[in-house]
Coordinates of N, CA and C in Angstrom, one line a residue:
M1 N 19.4 -15.3 -9.1 CA 18.7 -15.6 -8.1 C 17.2 -15.7 -8.5
S2 N 16.6 -16.7 -8.7 CA 15.5 -17.0 -9.4 C 14.2 -16.6 -8.5
A3 N 13.0 -16.3 -9.0 CA 11.9 -15.6 -8.2 C 11.1 -17.2 -7.2
Q4 N 11.6 -18.4 -7.1 CA 11.7 -18.9 -5.9 C 12.2 -18.7 -4.9
E5 N 13.5 -18.2 -5.0 CA 14.6 -18.1 -4.5 C 14.6 -16.6 -3.8
E6 N 13.7 -15.6 -4.3 CA 13.8 -14.5 -3.7 C 13.2 -14.2 -1.9
V7 N 13.8 -13.5 -1.6 CA 13.6 -13.3 0.1 C 13.3 -11.3 0.6
R8 N 12.5 -10.9 1.1 CA 11.9 -10.1 1.3 C 11.9 -10.0 2.9
P9 N 13.1 -9.6 3.7 CA 12.8 -9.5 5.2 C 11.6 -8.3 5.2
P10 N 10.8 -7.6 6.9 CA 11.3 -9.1 7.9 C 10.1 -10.6 7.3
L11 N 10.9 -11.7 7.9 CA 10.0 -12.9 7.1 C 9.0 -13.6 8.4
P12 N 8.2 -14.1 8.0 CA 7.2 -14.4 9.1 C 8.1 -15.8 9.8
P13 N 7.5 -16.1 11.0 CA 6.6 -15.8 11.7 C 6.6 -14.0 12.1
F14 N 5.8 -13.2 12.4 CA 5.6 -11.8 12.7 C 5.5 -11.6 14.5
T15 N 6.4 -10.4 14.5 CA 6.5 -10.6 16.0 C 5.8 -8.7 15.5
R16 N 5.5 -8.2 16.5 CA 4.9 -6.9 16.6 C 5.9 -6.1 15.9
T17 N 7.0 -5.9 16.5 CA 8.6 -5.2 15.7 C 8.7 -5.1 14.3
S18 N 8.6 -6.6 13.8 CA 8.8 -7.4 12.6 C 7.3 -6.8 11.5
A19 N 6.1 -6.4 12.3 CA 5.1 -6.2 11.7 C 4.8 -5.0 11.2
I20 N 5.5 -4.2 12.2 CA 5.3 -3.1 11.8 C 6.7 -2.8 10.9
E21 N 7.6 -3.3 11.1 CA 9.1 -3.0 9.7 C 7.9 -3.2 8.4
K22 N 6.9 -4.3 8.5 CA 6.8 -4.8 7.2 C 6.1 -3.7 6.7
V23 N 4.7 -3.6 7.1 CA 4.0 -2.4 7.1 C 4.7 -1.2 6.3
R24 N 5.8 -0.7 6.9 CA 6.4 0.8 6.7 C 6.9 0.6 5.5
L25 N 7.4 -0.9 5.4 CA 8.2 -1.0 4.0 C 7.6 -0.8 2.6
A26 N 6.3 -1.4 2.9 CA 5.2 -1.2 2.3 C 4.6 0.1 1.6
E27 N 4.2 0.9 3.1 CA 3.7 2.1 2.4 C 5.4 2.5 1.6
D28 N 6.5 2.9 2.4 CA 7.4 3.6 1.3 C 7.7 2.6 -0.6
G29 N 7.3 1.8 -0.2 CA 7.3 1.3 -1.6 C 6.2 1.9 -2.4
W30 N 5.0 1.5 -1.9 CA 3.8 2.0 -2.6 C 4.3 3.7 -3.0
N31 N 4.6 4.6 -1.9 CA 5.0 5.8 -2.2 C 6.0 6.2 -3.1
S32 N 6.7 5.0 -3.7 CA 7.9 5.3 -4.9 C 7.0 5.0 -5.9
R33 N 5.7 4.5 -6.2 CA 4.8 5.3 -6.9 C 5.5 4.0 -8.3
D34 N 6.6 3.0 -8.6 CA 7.2 2.4 -9.0 C 6.5 1.5 -9.3
P35 N 5.8 0.5 -9.7 CA 5.4 -0.4 -10.3 C 6.5 -1.3 -10.6
Q36 N 7.3 -1.4 -10.9 CA 8.5 -2.5 -10.8 C 8.4 -2.9 -10.0
R37 N 9.5 -1.9 -9.2 CA 9.5 -1.9 -7.6 C 8.5 -2.3 -6.8
V38 N 7.5 -2.0 -6.9 CA 6.7 -2.6 -5.7 C 6.0 -4.0 -6.2
S39 N 6.0 -4.2 -7.6 CA 5.6 -5.7 -7.4 C 6.5 -6.8 -7.4
L40 N 7.5 -6.3 -6.7 CA 8.6 -7.2 -6.8 C 8.6 -8.0 -5.4
A41 N 7.6 -7.1 -4.5 CA 7.4 -7.3 -3.0 C 6.2 -8.5 -3.1
Y42 N 5.5 -9.0 -4.0 CA 4.8 -10.1 -4.0 C 5.4 -11.1 -5.0
T43 N 4.7 -12.8 -4.5 CA 4.8 -13.7 -5.3 C 4.4 -13.7 -6.6
L44 N 5.5 -14.8 -7.7 CA 4.8 -14.6 -9.2 C 3.4 -14.8 -9.2
D45 N 2.8 -15.7 -8.1 CA 1.0 -16.1 -8.5 C 0.5 -15.3 -7.7
T46 N 0.4 -13.7 -6.9 CA -0.3 -13.5 -6.0 C -1.6 -13.3 -6.5
N47 N -2.6 -13.5 -5.0 CA -3.6 -13.4 -5.2 C -4.3 -11.9 -4.9
W48 N -4.9 -10.9 -5.7 CA -5.2 -9.5 -5.0 C -6.6 -9.8 -5.2
R49 N -7.9 -8.9 -4.2 CA -8.8 -8.3 -5.1 C -9.1 -6.8 -4.4
N50 N -8.4 -5.6 -5.3 CA -8.9 -4.3 -4.9 C -9.5 -3.8 -5.5
R51 N -10.4 -3.2 -4.2 CA -12.0 -2.9 -4.8 C -12.6 -4.3 -5.7
A52 N -12.8 -3.9 -6.9 CA -14.1 -4.9 -8.2 C -12.6 -5.4 -8.8
E53 N -11.3 -4.8 -8.7 CA -10.9 -5.4 -9.8 C -10.1 -6.8 -9.2
F54 N -9.6 -7.8 -10.2 CA -9.1 -9.1 -9.1 C -7.6 -9.1 -10.5
A55 N -6.0 -9.7 -9.5 CA -4.8 -9.8 -9.7 C -4.6 -11.4 -10.0
H56 N -3.9 -11.8 -10.1 CA -3.8 -13.0 -10.4 C -2.2 -14.1 -11.0
N57 N -1.5 -12.2 -10.6 CA 0.1 -12.8 -10.6 C 0.9 -11.2 -10.6
R58 N 1.7 -11.4 -10.7 CA 2.8 -10.4 -10.1 C 2.7 -9.6 -11.7
E59 N 2.7 -10.0 -12.5 CA 2.5 -9.1 -13.7 C 1.2 -8.4 -13.6
E60 N 0.1 -9.3 -13.6 CA -1.2 -8.1 -13.5 C -1.3 -6.8 -12.6
A61 N -1.2 -7.7 -11.4 CA -0.9 -6.4 -9.9 C 0.3 -5.1 -10.8
K62 N 1.6 -5.7 -11.6 CA 2.4 -4.7 -11.8 C 0.9 -3.5 -13.2
Q63 N 0.4 -4.5 -13.9 CA -0.1 -3.8 -14.5 C -1.2 -2.7 -13.9
F64 N -2.2 -3.1 -13.0 CA -2.6 -2.3 -11.7 C -2.0 -1.6 -11.0
L65 N -1.1 -1.6 -10.7 CA -0.2 -0.3 -10.2 C -0.1 0.5 -11.3
T66 N 0.6 0.4 -12.2 CA 1.0 1.3 -13.9 C -0.3 2.5 -13.6
R67 N -1.8 1.4 -14.1 CA -2.9 2.1 -14.1 C -3.5 3.1 -12.8
K68 N -3.1 2.4 -12.0 CA -3.3 3.3 -10.6 C -2.7 4.2 -10.6
W69 N -1.4 4.9 -10.5 CA -0.6 5.6 -10.6 C -0.9 6.8 -11.9
A70 N -1.5 6.3 -12.8 CA -1.3 6.9 -14.2 C -3.0 8.2 -13.2
K71 N -3.8 7.6 -13.2 CA -4.7 8.3 -12.8 C -5.2 8.5 -11.4
E72 N -4.1 8.0 -10.6 CA -4.3 9.2 -8.7 C -2.7 9.8 -8.9
L73 N -3.2 11.3 -8.9 CA -1.4 12.1 -8.8 C -1.0 12.3 -8.3
D74 N -0.1 13.1 -7.5 CA 0.6 13.1 -6.3 C -0.2 12.2 -5.2
Y75 N -0.1 11.0 -5.8 CA -0.7 10.4 -4.4 C 0.4 10.1 -3.3
R76 N -0.1 10.3 -1.8 CA 0.9 9.9 -1.1 C -0.4 9.4 0.0
L77 N 0.6 8.2 1.0 CA 0.1 7.0 1.4 C 0.5 7.2 2.8
I78 N -0.2 6.5 4.1 CA 0.4 6.1 5.5 C -0.6 5.1 5.4
K79 N 0.2 3.9 6.2 CA -0.3 2.7 6.8 C 0.2 2.6 8.1
E80 N -1.0 1.6 8.6 CA -0.6 1.5 10.1 C -1.0 0.2 10.6
L81 N -0.3 -0.7 11.1 CA -0.6 -2.4 11.7 C -1.7 -1.8 12.5
W82 N -2.8 -2.9 12.0 CA -4.2 -3.2 12.7 C -3.5 -4.6 13.1
A83 N -3.3 -5.3 12.9 CA -3.2 -6.8 13.9 C -2.1 -7.9 12.6
F84 N -2.0 -9.0 13.7 CA -0.9 -9.8 12.6 C -1.1 -11.3 13.6
T85 N -0.7 -12.2 12.6 CA -0.4 -12.9 12.8 C 1.0 -14.1 13.2
D86 N 1.1 -15.3 12.8 CA 2.3 -15.8 12.0 C 2.8 -15.5 10.7
N87 N 1.6 -15.4 10.0 CA 2.2 -15.1 8.4 C 1.4 -14.1 7.6
R88 N 0.4 -13.3 8.2 CA -0.7 -12.5 8.2 C -0.4 -11.1 9.0
I89 N -1.0 -10.5 8.0 CA -1.0 -8.6 8.6 C -2.2 -7.8 7.7
A90 N -2.5 -7.5 9.0 CA -3.6 -6.2 8.5 C -3.2 -5.0 8.6
V91 N -3.3 -4.1 7.9 CA -3.3 -2.7 7.6 C -4.7 -2.0 7.6
R92 N -4.8 -1.0 7.9 CA -5.5 0.1 8.4 C -4.4 1.0 7.1
Y93 N -4.9 1.7 6.1 CA -4.5 3.2 5.5 C -5.7 4.1 5.1
A94 N -5.2 5.0 4.6 CA -5.1 6.6 3.8 C -4.3 7.1 3.0
Y95 N -5.1 7.4 1.7 CA -4.3 8.5 0.7 C -4.4 9.1 0.3
E96 N -4.0 10.4 0.2 CA -4.5 11.4 -0.7 C -3.9 11.4 -2.4
W97 N -4.6 12.1 -3.1 CA -4.5 12.1 -4.4 C -5.7 13.2 -4.7
H98 N -5.2 13.4 -6.6 CA -5.8 13.9 -7.3 C -5.9 13.7 -8.6
D99 N -7.1 13.9 -8.9 CA -7.2 13.8 -10.7 C -7.0 14.4 -11.8
D100 N -7.0 14.2 -12.7 CA -6.3 14.7 -14.0 C -7.2 16.2 -14.0
S101 N -8.2 16.6 -13.4 CA -9.2 17.8 -13.4 C -9.2 18.7 -12.2
G102 N -8.2 18.0 -11.3 CA -7.9 18.4 -10.1 C -8.5 18.3 -8.7
N103 N -9.1 17.4 -9.0 CA -10.8 17.1 -7.5 C -9.4 15.9 -6.6
W104 N -9.7 16.7 -5.3 CA -8.8 16.0 -4.3 C -9.6 14.5 -4.2
F105 N -9.0 13.7 -3.1 CA -9.6 12.3 -2.7 C -8.8 12.1 -1.5
R106 N -9.6 11.7 -0.3 CA -9.0 11.0 -0.2 C -9.1 9.9 0.4
S107 N -8.6 8.7 0.3 CA -9.2 7.1 0.3 C -8.8 6.2 1.2
Y108 N -9.7 5.4 2.2 CA -10.0 4.8 2.9 C -9.9 3.4 2.7
G109 N -8.7 3.1 3.6 CA -8.8 1.3 3.4 C -8.1 0.4 4.6
N110 N -8.8 -0.9 4.4 CA -8.4 -1.9 4.7 C -7.7 -3.2 3.8
E111 N -6.7 -3.4 4.4 CA -6.1 -4.7 4.5 C -5.9 -5.6 4.7
N112 N -6.4 -7.1 3.9 CA -5.7 -8.3 4.4 C -4.4 -9.1 4.0
W113 N -3.3 -9.3 4.4 CA -2.3 -9.6 3.6 C -1.4 -11.0 4.2
E114 N -1.1 -12.0 3.5 CA -0.9 -12.8 3.8 C 0.6 -13.4 2.9
F115 N 1.8 -13.9 3.3 CA 3.1 -14.0 3.3 C 3.3 -15.6 3.0
D116 N 4.2 -15.5 2.3 CA 4.9 -16.7 2.3 C 6.1 -17.1 2.9
E117 N 7.2 -18.1 3.1 CA 8.0 -18.3 4.0 C 9.3 -17.4 3.6
N118 N 9.0 -17.2 2.4 CA 10.0 -15.5 2.1 C 10.1 -14.6 2.0
G119 N 8.8 -14.4 2.5 CA 8.0 -13.4 3.2 C 7.7 -11.8 2.1
L120 N 7.1 -12.8 1.0 CA 7.1 -12.4 -0.2 C 4.8 -12.4 0.0
M121 N 4.5 -11.3 -0.7 CA 2.9 -11.2 -0.5 C 2.3 -12.3 -1.1
A122 N 1.4 -13.1 -0.9 CA 0.9 -13.9 -1.6 C -0.7 -14.1 -1.9
N123 N -1.6 -13.3 -1.1 CA -2.4 -12.9 -0.9 C -2.6 -11.5 -0.2
R124 N -3.3 -10.5 -1.2 CA -4.1 -9.5 -0.7 C -4.8 -8.9 -1.4
F125 N -5.8 -8.6 0.0 CA -7.5 -8.5 0.0 C -7.4 -6.8 0.3
A126 N -8.0 -6.4 -0.3 CA -8.3 -4.3 -0.1 C -9.6 -4.3 -0.5
C127 N -10.6 -3.4 0.6 CA -11.7 -2.6 1.2 C -11.0 -1.3 0.6
I128 N -11.7 -0.2 -0.2 CA -10.8 1.2 -0.2 C -12.5 1.8 -0.8
N129 N -12.6 3.4 0.7 CA -13.9 3.8 0.0 C -12.8 5.7 -0.3
D130 N -13.1 6.3 -1.5 CA -13.0 7.3 -1.8 C -14.1 8.6 -1.1
M131 N -13.3 9.2 -0.5 CA -14.3 10.5 0.0 C -13.5 11.9 -1.0
P132 N -14.2 13.1 -1.6 CA -13.7 13.6 -2.4 C -13.7 15.1 -1.1
I133 N -12.2 16.0 -1.1 CA -12.3 16.6 0.1 C -11.4 17.7 -1.0
K134 N -11.4 18.5 0.0 CA -11.3 20.2 -0.6 C -9.4 20.0 -0.8
E135 N -9.0 21.1 -1.8 CA -7.4 20.8 -1.1 C -7.1 21.1 0.0
S136 N -8.0 22.1 0.8 CA -7.0 22.9 1.9 C -7.6 22.0 3.3
E137 N -8.1 20.7 2.9 CA -8.3 19.8 3.3 C -7.1 18.8 4.1
R138 N -6.7 18.9 2.8 CA -5.5 17.8 2.6 C -5.1 17.6 4.4
K139 N -4.3 16.6 4.9 CA -3.5 16.2 5.2 C -1.9 15.8 5.3
F140 N -1.8 15.3 4.3 CA -0.2 14.6 3.9 C 0.4 15.8 3.3
H141 N 1.5 16.2 3.4 CA 2.1 17.0 3.3 C 3.8 17.1 3.1
W142 N 4.0 16.2 2.4 CA 5.5 16.0 2.1 C 5.9 15.6 1.0
P143 N 7.7 16.2 0.9 CA 7.1 15.9 -0.7 C 7.1 14.5 -1.6
L144 N 6.8 14.1 -2.5 CA 6.5 13.1 -3.4 C 7.4 12.2 -3.1
G145 N 7.2 10.7 -2.5 CA 8.0 9.6 -2.0 C 8.0 9.1 -0.8
R146 N 9.1 8.6 -0.1 CA 8.9 8.4 1.3 C 8.4 9.4 1.9
R147 N 7.1 8.9 3.1 CA 7.0 10.0 4.3 C 7.7 9.9 5.2
P148 N 8.1 11.1 5.5 CA 9.4 11.5 6.1 C 9.0 10.7 8.2
D149 N 9.9 10.6 8.4 CA 9.9 9.8 9.6 C 9.1 10.7 11.1
D150 N 9.6 12.1 10.3 CA 8.5 12.8 11.8 C 7.4 13.5 11.3
H151 N 7.0 12.7 10.1 CA 5.6 13.3 9.8 C 4.5 12.1 10.7
P152 N 3.3 13.0 10.9 CA 2.5 11.9 11.6 C 1.4 10.7 11.2
G153 N 1.5 9.9 11.4 CA 0.9 8.6 11.2 C -0.9 9.0 11.3
L154 N -1.6 8.0 10.6 CA -2.9 7.6 11.0 C -3.4 8.6 12.3
S155 N -3.1 7.2 13.2 CA -3.8 8.1 15.0 C -3.6 9.1 15.0
E156 N -2.1 9.7 15.0 CA -1.6 11.5 15.5 C -2.8 12.3 14.7
L157 N -2.8 11.5 13.4 CA -3.7 12.7 12.7 C -4.9 13.0 12.6
G158 N -5.3 12.1 13.8 CA -7.0 11.2 13.9 C -7.8 11.0 13.1
L159 N -7.3 10.4 11.8 CA -7.3 9.1 10.4 C -8.3 7.9 11.3

């Protein structure tokens, strides 16, 4: 299958149910911390703004993710649907991680996503703030990988 034929359900136009599913699939992918796997959810010519860094295609997005997860250790992410329209989804999220010196952070952010007709993300615009936390203040406690279904989400955690 060529890149132009790739399909990543659920597809737009989104309903509330399919938007929530798309958000959880994105969360699951990012919690894998696998740049190759995650990059396949984006169009070949995807455009990103992540903080002050820009990616203009899938390969640049993959390189960004590789750098990200080399720096942000023990990364655990929770995403939550904020709003949606036909082919766009807005999310809020938080993730916890530590650097190579053992300093912990909770990063808060918002993303705006735009999808093509095959369900691949064509545009991703992210705003993120990092807040230093003590290890004892962490709220995301699950084995690395997918967040368990019974783990509270952002709203339940008061974030």
